[in-house]
PDB file of C-alpha atoms and ligand atoms in Angstrom:
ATOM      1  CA  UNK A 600     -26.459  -8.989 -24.965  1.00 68.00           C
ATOM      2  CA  UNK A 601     -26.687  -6.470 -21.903  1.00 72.00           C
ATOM      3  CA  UNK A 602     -24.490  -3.774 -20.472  1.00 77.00           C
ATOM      4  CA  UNK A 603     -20.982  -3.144 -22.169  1.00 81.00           C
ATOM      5  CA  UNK A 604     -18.273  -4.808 -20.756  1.00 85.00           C
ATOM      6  CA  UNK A 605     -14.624  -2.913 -19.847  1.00 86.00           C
ATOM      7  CA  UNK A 606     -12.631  -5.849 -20.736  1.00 88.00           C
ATOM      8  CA  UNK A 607     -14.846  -6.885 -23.724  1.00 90.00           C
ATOM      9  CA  UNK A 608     -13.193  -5.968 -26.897  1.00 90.00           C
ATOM     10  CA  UNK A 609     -15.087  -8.016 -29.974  1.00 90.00           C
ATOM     11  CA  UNK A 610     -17.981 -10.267 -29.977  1.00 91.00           C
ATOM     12  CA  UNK A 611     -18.609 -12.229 -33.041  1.00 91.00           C
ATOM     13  CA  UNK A 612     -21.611 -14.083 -33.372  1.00 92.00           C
ATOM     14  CA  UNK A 613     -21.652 -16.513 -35.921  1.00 86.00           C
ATOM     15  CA  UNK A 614     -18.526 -15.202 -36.877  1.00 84.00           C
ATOM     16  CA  UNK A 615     -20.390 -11.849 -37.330  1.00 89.00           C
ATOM     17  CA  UNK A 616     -18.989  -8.945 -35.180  1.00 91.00           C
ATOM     18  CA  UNK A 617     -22.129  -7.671 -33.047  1.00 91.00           C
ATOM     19  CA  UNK A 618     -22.395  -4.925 -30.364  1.00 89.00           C
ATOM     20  CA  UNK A 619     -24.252  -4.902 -26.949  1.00 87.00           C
ATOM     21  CA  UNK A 620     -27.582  -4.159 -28.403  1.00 89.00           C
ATOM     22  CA  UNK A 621     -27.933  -7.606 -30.211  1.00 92.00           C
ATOM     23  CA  UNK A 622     -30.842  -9.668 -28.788  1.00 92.00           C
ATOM     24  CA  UNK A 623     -29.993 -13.304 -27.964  1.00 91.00           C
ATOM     25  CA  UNK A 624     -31.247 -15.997 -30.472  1.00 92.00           C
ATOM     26  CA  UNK A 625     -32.131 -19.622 -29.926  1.00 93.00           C
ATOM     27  CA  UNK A 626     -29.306 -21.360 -31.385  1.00 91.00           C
ATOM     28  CA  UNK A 627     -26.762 -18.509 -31.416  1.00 92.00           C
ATOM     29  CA  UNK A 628     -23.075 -19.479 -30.991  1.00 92.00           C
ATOM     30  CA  UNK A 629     -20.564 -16.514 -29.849  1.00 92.00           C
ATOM     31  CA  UNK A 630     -17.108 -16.172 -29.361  1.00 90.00           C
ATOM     32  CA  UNK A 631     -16.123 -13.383 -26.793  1.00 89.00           C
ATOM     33  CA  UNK A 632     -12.262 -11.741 -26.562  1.00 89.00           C
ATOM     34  CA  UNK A 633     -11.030  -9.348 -24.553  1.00 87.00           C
ATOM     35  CA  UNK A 634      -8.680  -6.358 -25.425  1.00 81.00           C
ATOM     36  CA  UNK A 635      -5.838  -7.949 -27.436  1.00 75.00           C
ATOM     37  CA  UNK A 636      -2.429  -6.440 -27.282  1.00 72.00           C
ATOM     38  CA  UNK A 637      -1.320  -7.566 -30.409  1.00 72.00           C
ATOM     39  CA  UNK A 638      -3.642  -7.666 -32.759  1.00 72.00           C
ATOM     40  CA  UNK A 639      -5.264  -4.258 -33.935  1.00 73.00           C
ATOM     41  CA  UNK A 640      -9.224  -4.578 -34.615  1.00 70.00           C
ATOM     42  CA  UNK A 641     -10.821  -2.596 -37.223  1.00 70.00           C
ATOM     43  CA  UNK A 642     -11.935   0.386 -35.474  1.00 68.00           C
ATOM     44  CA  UNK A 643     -15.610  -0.194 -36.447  1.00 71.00           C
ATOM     45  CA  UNK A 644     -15.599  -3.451 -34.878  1.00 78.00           C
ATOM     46  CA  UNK A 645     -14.176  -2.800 -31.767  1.00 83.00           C
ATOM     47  CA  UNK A 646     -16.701  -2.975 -28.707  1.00 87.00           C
ATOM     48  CA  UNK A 647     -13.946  -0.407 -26.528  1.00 85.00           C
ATOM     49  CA  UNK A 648     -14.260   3.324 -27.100  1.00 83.00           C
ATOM     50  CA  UNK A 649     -10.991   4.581 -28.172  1.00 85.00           C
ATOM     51  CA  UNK A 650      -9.652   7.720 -25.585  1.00 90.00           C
ATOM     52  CA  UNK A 651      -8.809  10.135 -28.251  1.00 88.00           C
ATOM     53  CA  UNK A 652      -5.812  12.187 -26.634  1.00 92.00           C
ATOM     54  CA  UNK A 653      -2.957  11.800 -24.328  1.00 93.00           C
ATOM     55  CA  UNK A 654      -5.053   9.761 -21.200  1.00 96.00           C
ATOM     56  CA  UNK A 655      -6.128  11.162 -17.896  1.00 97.00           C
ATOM     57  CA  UNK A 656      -7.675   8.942 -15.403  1.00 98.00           C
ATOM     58  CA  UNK A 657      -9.163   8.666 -12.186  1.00 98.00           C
ATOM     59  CA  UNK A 658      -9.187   5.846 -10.096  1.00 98.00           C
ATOM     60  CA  UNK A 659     -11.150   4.154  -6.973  1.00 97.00           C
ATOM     61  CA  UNK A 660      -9.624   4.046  -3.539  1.00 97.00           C
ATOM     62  CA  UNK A 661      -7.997   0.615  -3.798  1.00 95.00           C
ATOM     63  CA  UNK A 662      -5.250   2.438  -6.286  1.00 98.00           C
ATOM     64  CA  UNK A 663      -3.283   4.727  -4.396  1.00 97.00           C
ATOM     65  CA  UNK A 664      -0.076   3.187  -5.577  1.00 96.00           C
ATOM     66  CA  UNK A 665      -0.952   3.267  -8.965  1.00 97.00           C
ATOM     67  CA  UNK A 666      -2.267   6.737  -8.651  1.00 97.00           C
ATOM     68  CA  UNK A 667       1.399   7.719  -7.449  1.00 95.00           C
ATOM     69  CA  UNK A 668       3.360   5.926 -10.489  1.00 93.00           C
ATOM     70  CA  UNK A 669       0.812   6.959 -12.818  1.00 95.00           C
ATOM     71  CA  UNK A 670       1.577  10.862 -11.720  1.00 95.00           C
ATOM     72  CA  UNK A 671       5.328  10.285 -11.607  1.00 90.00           C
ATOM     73  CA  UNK A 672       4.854   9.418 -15.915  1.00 91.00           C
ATOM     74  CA  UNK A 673       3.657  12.760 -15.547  1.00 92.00           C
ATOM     75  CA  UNK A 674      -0.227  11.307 -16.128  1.00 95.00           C
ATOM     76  CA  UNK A 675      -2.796  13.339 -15.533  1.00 97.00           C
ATOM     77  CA  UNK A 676      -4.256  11.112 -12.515  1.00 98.00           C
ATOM     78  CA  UNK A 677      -7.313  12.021 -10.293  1.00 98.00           C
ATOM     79  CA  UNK A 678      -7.286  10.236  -6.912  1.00 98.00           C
ATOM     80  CA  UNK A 679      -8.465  10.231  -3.577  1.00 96.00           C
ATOM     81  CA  UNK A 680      -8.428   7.925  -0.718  1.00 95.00           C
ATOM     82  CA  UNK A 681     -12.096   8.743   0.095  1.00 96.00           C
ATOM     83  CA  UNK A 682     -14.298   9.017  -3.385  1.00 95.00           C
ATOM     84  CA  UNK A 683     -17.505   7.563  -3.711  1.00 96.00           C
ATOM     85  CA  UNK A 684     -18.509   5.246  -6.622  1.00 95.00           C
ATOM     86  CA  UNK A 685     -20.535   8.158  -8.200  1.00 96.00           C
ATOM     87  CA  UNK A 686     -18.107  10.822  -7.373  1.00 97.00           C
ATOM     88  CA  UNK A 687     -15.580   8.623  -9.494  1.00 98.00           C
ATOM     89  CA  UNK A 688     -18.364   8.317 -12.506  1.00 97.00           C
ATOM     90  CA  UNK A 689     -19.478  11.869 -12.389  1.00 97.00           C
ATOM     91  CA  UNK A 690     -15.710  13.101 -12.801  1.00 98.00           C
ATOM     92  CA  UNK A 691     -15.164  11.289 -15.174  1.00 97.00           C
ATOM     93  CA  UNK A 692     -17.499  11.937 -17.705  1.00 97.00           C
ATOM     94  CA  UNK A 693     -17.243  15.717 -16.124  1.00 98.00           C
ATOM     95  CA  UNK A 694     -13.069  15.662 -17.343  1.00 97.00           C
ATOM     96  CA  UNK A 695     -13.308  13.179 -19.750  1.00 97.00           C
ATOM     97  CA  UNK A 696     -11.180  11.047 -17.821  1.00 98.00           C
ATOM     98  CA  UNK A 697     -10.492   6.872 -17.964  1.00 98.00           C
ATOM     99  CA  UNK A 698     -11.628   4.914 -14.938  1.00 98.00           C
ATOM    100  CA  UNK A 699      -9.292   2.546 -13.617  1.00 98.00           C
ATOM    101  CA  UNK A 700     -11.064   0.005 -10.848  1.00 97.00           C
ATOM    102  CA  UNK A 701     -10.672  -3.042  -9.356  1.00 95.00           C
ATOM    103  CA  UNK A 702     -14.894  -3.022  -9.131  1.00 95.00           C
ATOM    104  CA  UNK A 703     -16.280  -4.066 -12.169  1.00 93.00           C
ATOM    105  CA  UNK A 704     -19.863  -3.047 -11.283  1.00 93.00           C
ATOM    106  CA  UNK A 705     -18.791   0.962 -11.003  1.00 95.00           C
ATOM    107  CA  UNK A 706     -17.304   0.250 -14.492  1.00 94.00           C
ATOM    108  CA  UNK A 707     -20.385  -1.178 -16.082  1.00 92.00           C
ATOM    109  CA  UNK A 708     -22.500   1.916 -15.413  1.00 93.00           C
ATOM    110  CA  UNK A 709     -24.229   3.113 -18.095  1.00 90.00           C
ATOM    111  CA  UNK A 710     -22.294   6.734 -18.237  1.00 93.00           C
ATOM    112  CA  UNK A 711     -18.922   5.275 -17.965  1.00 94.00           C
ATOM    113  CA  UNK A 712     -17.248   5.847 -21.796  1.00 93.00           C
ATOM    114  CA  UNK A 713     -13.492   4.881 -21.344  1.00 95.00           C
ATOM    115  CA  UNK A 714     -12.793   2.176 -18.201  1.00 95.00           C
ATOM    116  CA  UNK A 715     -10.253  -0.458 -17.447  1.00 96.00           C
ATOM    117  CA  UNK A 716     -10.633  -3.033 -14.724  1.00 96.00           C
ATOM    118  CA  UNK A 717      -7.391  -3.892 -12.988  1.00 96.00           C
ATOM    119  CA  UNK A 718      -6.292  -6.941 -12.316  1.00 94.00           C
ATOM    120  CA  UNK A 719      -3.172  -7.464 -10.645  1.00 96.00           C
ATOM    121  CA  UNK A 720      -2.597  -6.651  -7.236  1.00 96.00           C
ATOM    122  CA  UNK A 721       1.213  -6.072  -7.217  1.00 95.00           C
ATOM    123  CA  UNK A 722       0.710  -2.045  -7.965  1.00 94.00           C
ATOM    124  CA  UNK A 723       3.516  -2.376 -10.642  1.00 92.00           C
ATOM    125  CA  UNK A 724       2.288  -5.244 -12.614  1.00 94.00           C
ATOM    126  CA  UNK A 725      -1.163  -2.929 -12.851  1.00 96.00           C
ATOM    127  CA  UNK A 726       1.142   0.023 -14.073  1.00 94.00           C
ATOM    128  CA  UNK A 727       2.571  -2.342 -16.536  1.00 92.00           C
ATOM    129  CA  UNK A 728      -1.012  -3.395 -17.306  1.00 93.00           C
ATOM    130  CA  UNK A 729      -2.093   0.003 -18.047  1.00 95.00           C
ATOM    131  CA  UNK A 730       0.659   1.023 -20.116  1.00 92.00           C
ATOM    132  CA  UNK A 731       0.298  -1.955 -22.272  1.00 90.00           C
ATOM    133  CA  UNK A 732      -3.478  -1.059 -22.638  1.00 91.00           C
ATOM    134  CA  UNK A 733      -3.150   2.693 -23.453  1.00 92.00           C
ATOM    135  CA  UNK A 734      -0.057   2.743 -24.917  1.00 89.00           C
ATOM    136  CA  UNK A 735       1.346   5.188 -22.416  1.00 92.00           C
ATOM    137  CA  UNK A 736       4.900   4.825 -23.651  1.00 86.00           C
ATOM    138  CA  UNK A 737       3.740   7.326 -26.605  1.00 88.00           C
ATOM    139  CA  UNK A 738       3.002   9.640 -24.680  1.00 88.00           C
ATOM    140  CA  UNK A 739       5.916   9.651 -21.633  1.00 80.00           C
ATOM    141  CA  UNK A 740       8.495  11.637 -23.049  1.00 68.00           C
ATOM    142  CA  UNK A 741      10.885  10.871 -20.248  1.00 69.00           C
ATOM    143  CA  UNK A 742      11.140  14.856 -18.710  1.00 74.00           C
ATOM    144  CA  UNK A 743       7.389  15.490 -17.521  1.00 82.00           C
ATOM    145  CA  UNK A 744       6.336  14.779 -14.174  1.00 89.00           C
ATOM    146  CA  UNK A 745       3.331  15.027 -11.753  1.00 94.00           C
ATOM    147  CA  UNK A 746       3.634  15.673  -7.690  1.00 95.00           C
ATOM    148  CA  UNK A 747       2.440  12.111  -6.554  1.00 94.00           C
ATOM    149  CA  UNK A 748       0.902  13.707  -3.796  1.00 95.00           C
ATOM    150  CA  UNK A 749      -1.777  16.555  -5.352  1.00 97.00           C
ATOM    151  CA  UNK A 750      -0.869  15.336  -9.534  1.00 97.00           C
ATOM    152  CA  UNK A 751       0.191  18.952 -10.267  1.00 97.00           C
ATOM    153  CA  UNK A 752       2.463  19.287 -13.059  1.00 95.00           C
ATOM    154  CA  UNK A 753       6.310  19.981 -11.399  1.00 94.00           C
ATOM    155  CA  UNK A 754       8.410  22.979 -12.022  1.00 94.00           C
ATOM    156  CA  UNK A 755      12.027  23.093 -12.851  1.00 93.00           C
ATOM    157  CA  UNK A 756      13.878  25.124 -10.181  1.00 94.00           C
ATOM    158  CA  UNK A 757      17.093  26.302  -9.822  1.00 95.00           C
ATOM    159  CA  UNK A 758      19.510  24.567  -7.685  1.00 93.00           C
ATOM    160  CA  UNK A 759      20.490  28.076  -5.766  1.00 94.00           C
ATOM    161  CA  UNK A 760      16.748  28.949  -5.345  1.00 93.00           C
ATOM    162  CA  UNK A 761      16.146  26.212  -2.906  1.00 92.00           C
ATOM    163  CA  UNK A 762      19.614  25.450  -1.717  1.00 92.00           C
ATOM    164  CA  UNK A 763      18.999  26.326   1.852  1.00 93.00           C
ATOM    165  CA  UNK A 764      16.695  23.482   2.041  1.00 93.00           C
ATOM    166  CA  UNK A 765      18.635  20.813   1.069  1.00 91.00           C
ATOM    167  CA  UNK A 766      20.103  18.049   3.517  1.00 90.00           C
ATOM    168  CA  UNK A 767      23.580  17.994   3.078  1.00 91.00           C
ATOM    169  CA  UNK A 768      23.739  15.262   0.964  1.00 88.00           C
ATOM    170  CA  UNK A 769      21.757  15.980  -1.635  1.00 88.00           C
ATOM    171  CA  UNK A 770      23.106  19.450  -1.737  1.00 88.00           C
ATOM    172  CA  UNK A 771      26.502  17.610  -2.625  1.00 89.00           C
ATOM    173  CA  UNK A 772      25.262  14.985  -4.926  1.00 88.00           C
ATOM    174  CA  UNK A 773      22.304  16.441  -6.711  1.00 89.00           C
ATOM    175  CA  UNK A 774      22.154  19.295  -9.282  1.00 89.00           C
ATOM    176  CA  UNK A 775      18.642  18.713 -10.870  1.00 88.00           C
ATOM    177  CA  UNK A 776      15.338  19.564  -9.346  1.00 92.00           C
ATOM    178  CA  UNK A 777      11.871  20.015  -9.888  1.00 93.00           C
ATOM    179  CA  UNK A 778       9.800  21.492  -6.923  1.00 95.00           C
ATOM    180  CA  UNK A 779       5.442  21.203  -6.820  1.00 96.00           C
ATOM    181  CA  UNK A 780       4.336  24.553  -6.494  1.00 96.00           C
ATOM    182  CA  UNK A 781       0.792  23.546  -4.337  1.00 97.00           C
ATOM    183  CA  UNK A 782       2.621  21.124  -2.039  1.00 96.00           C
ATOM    184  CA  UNK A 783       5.963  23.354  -1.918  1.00 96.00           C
ATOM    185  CA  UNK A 784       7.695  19.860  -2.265  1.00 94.00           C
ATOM    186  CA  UNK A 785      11.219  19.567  -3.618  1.00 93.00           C
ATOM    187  CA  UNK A 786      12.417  16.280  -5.615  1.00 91.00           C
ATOM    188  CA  UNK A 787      14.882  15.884  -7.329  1.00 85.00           C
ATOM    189  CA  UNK A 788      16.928  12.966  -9.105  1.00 72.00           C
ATOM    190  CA  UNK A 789      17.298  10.167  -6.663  1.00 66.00           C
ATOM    191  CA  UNK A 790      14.142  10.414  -4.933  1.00 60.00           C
ATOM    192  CA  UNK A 791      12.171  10.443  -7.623  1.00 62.00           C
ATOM    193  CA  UNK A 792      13.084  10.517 -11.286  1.00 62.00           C
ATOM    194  CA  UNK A 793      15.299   7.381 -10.686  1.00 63.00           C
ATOM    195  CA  UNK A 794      12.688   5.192  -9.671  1.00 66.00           C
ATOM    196  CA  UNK A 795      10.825   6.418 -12.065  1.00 67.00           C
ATOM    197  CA  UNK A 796      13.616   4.989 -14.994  1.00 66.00           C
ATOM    198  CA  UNK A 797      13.647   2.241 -13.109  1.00 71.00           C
ATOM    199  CA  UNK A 798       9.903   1.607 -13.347  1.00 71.00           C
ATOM    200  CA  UNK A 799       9.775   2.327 -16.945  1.00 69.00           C
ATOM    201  CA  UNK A 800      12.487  -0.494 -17.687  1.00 70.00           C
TER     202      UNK A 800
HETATM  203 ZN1   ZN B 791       1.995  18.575  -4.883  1.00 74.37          ZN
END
Protein backbone atom coordinates (compact mmCIF):
# COMPACT_ATOMS: atom_id res chain seq x y z
CA UNK A 1 0.00 0.00 0.00
CA UNK A 2 3.10 2.39 0.64
CA UNK A 3 4.30 4.53 3.50
CA UNK A 4 2.08 4.70 6.75
CA UNK A 5 -0.17 7.35 6.94
CA UNK A 6 -0.58 9.78 10.35
CA UNK A 7 -4.19 10.17 9.90
CA UNK A 8 -4.78 6.55 8.66
CA UNK A 9 -6.28 4.52 11.36
CA UNK A 10 -7.81 1.06 9.66
CA UNK A 11 -7.75 -0.19 6.21
CA UNK A 12 -9.95 -3.04 5.40
CA UNK A 13 -9.66 -4.66 2.25
CA UNK A 14 -12.35 -6.74 1.34
CA UNK A 15 -13.59 -6.15 4.58
CA UNK A 16 -10.26 -7.67 5.82
CA UNK A 17 -8.17 -5.31 8.08
CA UNK A 18 -4.62 -5.05 6.24
CA UNK A 19 -1.48 -3.02 7.13
CA UNK A 20 0.91 -0.94 4.88
CA UNK A 21 2.84 -3.86 3.66
CA UNK A 22 -0.12 -5.38 1.61
CA UNK A 23 0.62 -5.41 -2.15
CA UNK A 24 -2.18 -4.04 -4.36
CA UNK A 25 -4.34 -6.66 -6.27
CA UNK A 26 -6.23 -6.36 -9.51
CA UNK A 27 -9.67 -6.16 -8.42
CA UNK A 28 -9.11 -5.15 -4.77
CA UNK A 29 -11.80 -2.93 -3.17
CA UNK A 30 -10.69 -0.92 0.17
CA UNK A 31 -12.28 1.16 2.52
CA UNK A 32 -9.87 3.69 4.29
CA UNK A 33 -10.85 5.65 7.88
CA UNK A 34 -9.09 7.84 9.71
CA UNK A 35 -8.63 8.01 13.58
CA UNK A 36 -12.19 7.74 14.97
CA UNK A 37 -13.03 9.42 18.19
CA UNK A 38 -15.66 7.30 19.11
CA UNK A 39 -15.27 4.13 18.25
CA UNK A 40 -12.31 2.10 19.90
CA UNK A 41 -10.50 -0.39 17.30
CA UNK A 42 -9.12 -3.57 18.43
CA UNK A 43 -5.67 -2.78 19.22
CA UNK A 44 -4.31 -5.37 16.72
CA UNK A 45 -6.07 -3.77 13.99
CA UNK A 46 -5.26 -0.41 14.41
CA UNK A 47 -2.76 1.05 11.69
CA UNK A 48 -1.69 4.11 14.59
CA UNK A 49 0.96 3.21 17.14
CA UNK A 50 -0.44 3.77 20.48
CA UNK A 51 2.02 6.47 22.72
CA UNK A 52 2.26 4.39 25.76
CA UNK A 53 2.60 7.11 28.64
CA UNK A 54 1.53 10.53 29.53
CA UNK A 55 2.46 12.38 25.78
CA UNK A 56 5.34 14.66 25.02
CA UNK A 57 5.59 16.23 21.71
CA UNK A 58 7.47 18.34 19.55
CA UNK A 59 6.24 20.34 16.94
CA UNK A 60 7.34 22.23 13.52
CA UNK A 61 7.67 25.97 13.38
CA UNK A 62 4.15 26.76 12.16
CA UNK A 63 2.93 25.79 15.98
CA UNK A 64 4.14 28.24 18.26
CA UNK A 65 0.72 28.86 19.66
CA UNK A 66 0.01 25.48 20.19
CA UNK A 67 3.40 24.89 21.63
CA UNK A 68 2.42 27.64 24.33
CA UNK A 69 -1.16 26.05 25.32
CA UNK A 70 0.19 22.72 25.09
CA UNK A 71 2.97 23.79 27.94
CA UNK A 72 0.42 25.74 29.96
CA UNK A 73 -1.56 21.81 30.39
CA UNK A 74 1.68 21.33 31.80
CA UNK A 75 2.68 19.04 28.43
CA UNK A 76 5.86 18.18 27.97
CA UNK A 77 6.25 20.26 24.55
CA UNK A 78 9.52 20.66 22.49
CA UNK A 79 9.49 23.75 20.23
CA UNK A 80 11.43 26.09 18.42
CA UNK A 81 10.83 28.75 15.97
CA UNK A 82 13.86 27.64 13.88
CA UNK A 83 14.03 23.52 13.71
CA UNK A 84 14.72 21.78 10.71
CA UNK A 85 12.54 18.91 9.35
CA UNK A 86 15.22 16.36 10.53
CA UNK A 87 16.04 18.08 13.70
CA UNK A 88 12.19 17.59 14.49
CA UNK A 89 12.45 13.64 13.39
CA UNK A 90 15.70 12.97 15.08
CA UNK A 91 14.24 14.34 18.52
CA UNK A 92 11.72 12.66 18.36
CA UNK A 93 12.59 9.28 18.06
CA UNK A 94 15.76 10.53 20.35
CA UNK A 95 12.84 11.48 23.42
CA UNK A 96 10.28 9.43 22.29
CA UNK A 97 8.23 12.29 21.62
CA UNK A 98 4.77 12.77 19.23
CA UNK A 99 5.16 14.99 16.20
CA UNK A 100 2.59 17.43 15.68
CA UNK A 101 2.84 19.17 11.91
CA UNK A 102 0.98 20.86 9.60
CA UNK A 103 3.54 19.01 6.78
CA UNK A 104 2.45 15.76 6.10
CA UNK A 105 5.60 14.74 4.18
CA UNK A 106 7.97 15.23 7.57
CA UNK A 107 5.27 12.95 9.13
CA UNK A 108 5.44 10.17 6.62
CA UNK A 109 9.15 9.53 7.16
CA UNK A 110 10.01 6.27 7.69
CA UNK A 111 11.44 6.84 11.50
CA UNK A 112 8.53 8.80 12.61
CA UNK A 113 6.52 6.23 15.29
CA UNK A 114 3.81 8.50 16.94
CA UNK A 115 2.64 11.77 14.55
CA UNK A 116 -0.46 13.83 14.16
CA UNK A 117 -1.06 16.19 11.29
CA UNK A 118 -2.91 19.33 12.28
CA UNK A 119 -5.50 20.65 10.69
CA UNK A 120 -7.06 23.65 11.85
CA UNK A 121 -5.52 26.85 11.73
CA UNK A 122 -7.32 28.67 14.62
CA UNK A 123 -4.40 27.51 17.30
CA UNK A 124 -7.29 26.55 19.74
CA UNK A 125 -9.38 24.42 17.56
CA UNK A 126 -5.79 22.40 16.98
CA UNK A 127 -5.47 22.25 20.90
CA UNK A 128 -8.93 20.94 20.97
CA UNK A 129 -7.90 18.61 18.13
CA UNK A 130 -5.10 17.21 20.00
CA UNK A 131 -6.75 16.67 23.15
CA UNK A 132 -9.50 14.81 21.52
CA UNK A 133 -6.79 12.61 19.78
CA UNK A 134 -4.59 11.81 22.84
CA UNK A 135 -6.90 12.02 25.35
CA UNK A 136 -5.01 14.72 27.18
CA UNK A 137 -7.81 15.38 29.64
CA UNK A 138 -6.45 12.08 31.52
CA UNK A 139 -3.63 13.25 32.04
CA UNK A 140 -4.17 17.31 33.01
CA UNK A 141 -4.77 17.19 36.51
CA UNK A 142 -5.66 20.84 36.67
CA UNK A 143 -2.36 22.04 39.12
CA UNK A 144 0.73 21.23 36.73
CA UNK A 145 2.10 23.69 34.52
CA UNK A 146 4.94 24.33 31.97
CA UNK A 147 6.76 27.98 31.36
CA UNK A 148 5.32 28.63 27.77
CA UNK A 149 8.40 30.19 27.01
CA UNK A 150 11.43 27.35 27.71
CA UNK A 151 8.44 24.22 28.76
CA UNK A 152 10.15 23.85 32.17
CA UNK A 153 8.02 22.49 34.75
CA UNK A 154 6.91 25.75 37.23
CA UNK A 155 7.61 26.02 40.87
CA UNK A 156 5.27 27.04 43.57
CA UNK A 157 6.66 30.13 45.36
CA UNK A 158 5.78 31.92 48.16
CA UNK A 159 3.92 35.07 47.88
CA UNK A 160 6.61 36.98 50.35
CA UNK A 161 9.57 35.48 48.38
CA UNK A 162 8.87 37.50 45.34
CA UNK A 163 6.75 40.27 46.71
CA UNK A 164 9.09 43.03 45.81
CA UNK A 165 8.45 42.27 42.28
CA UNK A 166 5.03 42.53 42.01
CA UNK A 167 3.11 45.57 40.30
CA UNK A 168 0.88 46.87 42.68
CA UNK A 169 -1.98 45.28 41.55
CA UNK A 170 -1.29 42.00 41.55
CA UNK A 171 0.39 42.34 44.86
CA UNK A 172 -3.25 43.32 46.09
CA UNK A 173 -5.29 40.89 44.17
CA UNK A 174 -3.19 37.81 43.80
CA UNK A 175 -2.01 35.30 46.47
CA UNK A 176 -0.99 32.26 44.26
CA UNK A 177 2.12 31.93 42.21
CA UNK A 178 4.26 29.75 40.43
CA UNK A 179 7.65 31.24 39.17
CA UNK A 180 10.02 29.25 36.09
CA UNK A 181 13.20 28.77 37.58
CA UNK A 182 15.35 29.01 33.90
CA UNK A 183 13.41 32.06 32.72
CA UNK A 184 13.11 33.64 36.40
CA UNK A 185 9.46 34.40 35.23
CA UNK A 186 6.68 34.94 37.75
CA UNK A 187 2.87 34.00 36.88
CA UNK A 188 0.50 33.72 38.75
CA UNK A 189 -3.46 33.35 38.62
CA UNK A 190 -4.78 35.85 36.18
CA UNK A 191 -2.11 35.82 33.75
CA UNK A 192 -1.95 32.51 33.31
CA UNK A 193 -3.81 29.75 35.09
CA UNK A 194 -7.13 31.55 34.19
CA UNK A 195 -6.81 31.32 30.66
CA UNK A 196 -5.74 28.25 31.03
CA UNK A 197 -9.50 27.14 32.77
CA UNK A 198 -10.79 28.98 30.31
CA UNK A 199 -9.16 27.01 27.50
CA UNK A 200 -9.92 23.76 29.03
CA UNK A 201 -13.81 24.61 29.08
ZN1 LIG B 1 10.86 29.45 31.43
Amino acid sequence: MGIPHPEVALILRNSQAIDFSYLVQPGDFFSVYPHLYNLKLPTAKSLLSKYPAKPKFILDVHLGKLARYLRRFGFDTAYRNDYQDQEIVEQAVRDKRIILSRDLGLLMRKKVKWAKFIWHDDPQVQLKEVFLRFNLDQYYPGQESRCVNCNSKLIEIKKEEIIERLEPKTKKYFEKFKYCQQCDKIYWKGSHFEETEELLD
